[in-house]
PDB file of C-alpha atoms in Angstrom:
ATOM      1  CA  MET A   1     209.392 124.933  64.118  1.00  0.00           C
ATOM      2  CA  ASN A   2     212.090 123.391  65.694  1.00  0.00           C
ATOM      3  CA  ARG A   3     211.506 124.294  69.443  1.00  0.00           C
ATOM      4  CA  ALA A   4     214.935 124.298  70.080  1.00  0.00           C
ATOM      5  CA  HIS A   5     215.043 128.121  68.299  1.00  0.00           C
ATOM      6  CA  SER A   6     211.843 129.045  70.023  1.00  0.00           C
ATOM      7  CA  GLU A   7     213.651 131.792  71.934  1.00  0.00           C
ATOM      8  CA  GLU A   8     215.287 133.305  69.187  1.00  0.00           C
ATOM      9  CA  TYR A   9     211.666 133.239  67.328  1.00  0.00           C
ATOM     10  CA  ARG A  10     210.008 134.727  70.174  1.00  0.00           C
ATOM     11  CA  LYS A  11     212.652 137.787  70.495  1.00  0.00           C
ATOM     12  CA  LEU A  12     212.327 137.862  66.403  1.00  0.00           C
ATOM     13  CA  GLY A  13     208.325 138.423  66.770  1.00  0.00           C
ATOM     14  CA  LEU A  14     208.639 140.848  69.689  1.00  0.00           C
ATOM     15  CA  ASN A  15     211.236 143.106  67.367  1.00  0.00           C
ATOM     16  CA  ILE A  16     208.637 142.813  64.512  1.00  0.00           C
ATOM     17  CA  ALA A  17     205.705 143.989  66.538  1.00  0.00           C
ATOM     18  CA  TYR A  18     207.984 146.512  68.042  1.00  0.00           C
ATOM     19  CA  TYR A  19     208.989 148.030  64.778  1.00  0.00           C
ATOM     20  CA  ARG A  20     205.409 147.520  63.160  1.00  0.00           C
ATOM     21  CA  LYS A  21     204.033 149.770  66.506  1.00  0.00           C
ATOM     22  CA  GLU A  22     206.843 152.036  66.305  1.00  0.00           C
ATOM     23  CA  ARG A  23     205.793 152.446  62.532  1.00  0.00           C
ATOM     24  CA  GLY A  24     202.098 152.941  63.556  1.00  0.00           C
ATOM     25  CA  LEU A  25     200.934 150.108  61.728  1.00  0.00           C
ATOM     26  CA  SER A  26     198.392 147.296  62.832  1.00  0.00           C
ATOM     27  CA  GLN A  27     198.792 143.755  62.061  1.00  0.00           C
ATOM     28  CA  ILE A  28     196.793 143.763  59.034  1.00  0.00           C
ATOM     29  CA  GLN A  29     198.283 146.851  57.560  1.00  0.00           C
ATOM     30  CA  LEU A  30     201.679 144.895  57.682  1.00  0.00           C
ATOM     31  CA  ALA A  31     200.153 141.762  56.507  1.00  0.00           C
ATOM     32  CA  ASP A  32     198.550 143.560  53.603  1.00  0.00           C
ATOM     33  CA  ARG A  33     201.892 145.196  52.721  1.00  0.00           C
ATOM     34  CA  ILE A  34     203.762 141.973  52.455  1.00  0.00           C
ATOM     35  CA  ASP A  35     200.709 139.821  50.941  1.00  0.00           C
ATOM     36  CA  ILE A  36     200.561 137.590  53.960  1.00  0.00           C
ATOM     37  CA  SER A  37     197.381 136.847  56.101  1.00  0.00           C
ATOM     38  CA  ARG A  38     196.782 138.973  59.585  1.00  0.00           C
ATOM     39  CA  THR A  39     196.474 135.628  61.123  1.00  0.00           C
ATOM     40  CA  HIS A  40     199.899 134.571  59.821  1.00  0.00           C
ATOM     41  CA  MET A  41     201.443 137.868  61.022  1.00  0.00           C
ATOM     42  CA  SER A  42     200.099 137.404  64.496  1.00  0.00           C
ATOM     43  CA  ARG A  43     201.571 133.831  64.683  1.00  0.00           C
ATOM     44  CA  ILE A  44     205.129 135.027  63.411  1.00  0.00           C
ATOM     45  CA  GLU A  45     204.963 138.095  66.094  1.00  0.00           C
ATOM     46  CA  ASN A  46     203.697 135.554  68.826  1.00  0.00           C
ATOM     47  CA  ASN A  47     205.982 132.819  68.247  1.00  0.00           C
ATOM     48  CA  ASP A  48     203.365 130.614  66.623  1.00  0.00           C
ATOM     49  CA  CYS A  49     205.321 129.369  63.416  1.00  0.00           C
ATOM     50  CA  ALA A  50     208.426 129.327  61.795  1.00  0.00           C
ATOM     51  CA  VAL A  51     208.885 132.100  59.357  1.00  0.00           C
ATOM     52  CA  SER A  52     211.000 132.226  55.866  1.00  0.00           C
ATOM     53  CA  LEU A  53     213.790 134.580  55.170  1.00  0.00           C
ATOM     54  CA  ASP A  54     211.492 135.659  52.100  1.00  0.00           C
ATOM     55  CA  VAL A  55     208.940 136.930  54.338  1.00  0.00           C
ATOM     56  CA  ILE A  56     211.392 138.587  56.924  1.00  0.00           C
ATOM     57  CA  PHE A  57     213.021 140.292  54.195  1.00  0.00           C
ATOM     58  CA  SER A  58     209.567 141.650  53.105  1.00  0.00           C
ATOM     59  CA  ILE A  59     208.622 142.738  56.776  1.00  0.00           C
ATOM     60  CA  ALA A  60     211.948 144.559  56.914  1.00  0.00           C
ATOM     61  CA  LYS A  61     211.468 146.271  53.713  1.00  0.00           C
ATOM     62  CA  ALA A  62     207.736 147.092  54.667  1.00  0.00           C
ATOM     63  CA  LEU A  63     209.011 148.452  57.942  1.00  0.00           C
ATOM     64  CA  GLU A  64     212.032 150.176  56.339  1.00  0.00           C
ATOM     65  CA  VAL A  65     214.305 148.508  58.965  1.00  0.00           C
ATOM     66  CA  PRO A  66     217.647 147.056  58.311  1.00  0.00           C
ATOM     67  CA  ILE A  67     217.059 143.325  58.430  1.00  0.00           C
ATOM     68  CA  ASP A  68     219.692 142.895  61.324  1.00  0.00           C
ATOM     69  CA  LYS A  69     217.525 145.181  63.549  1.00  0.00           C
ATOM     70  CA  LEU A  70     215.028 142.166  63.642  1.00  0.00           C
ATOM     71  CA  PHE A  71     217.895 139.989  64.959  1.00  0.00           C
ATOM     72  CA  GLU A  72     219.215 142.337  67.450  1.00  0.00           C
ATOM     73  CA  PHE A  73     218.165 140.188  70.381  1.00  0.00           C
ATOM     74  CA  ARG A  74     218.207 142.116  73.448  1.00  0.00           C
TER      75      ARG A  74
END
């Protein structure tokens, strides 16, 4: 992961965690829905790895959130 974008990855992870919790899902439940490991889901939320657009699209669909909401960095 390019550390130059670390802040954006951090905010993306926070948004994913926010919407996941709002939907009452655990990391493992969301990970199962999009066919990734719970560890990978945790790493995404905690800014510990880069994430592909395919995974982001899957997360948005599973959370029933428009993709742009995941990138609303407040």
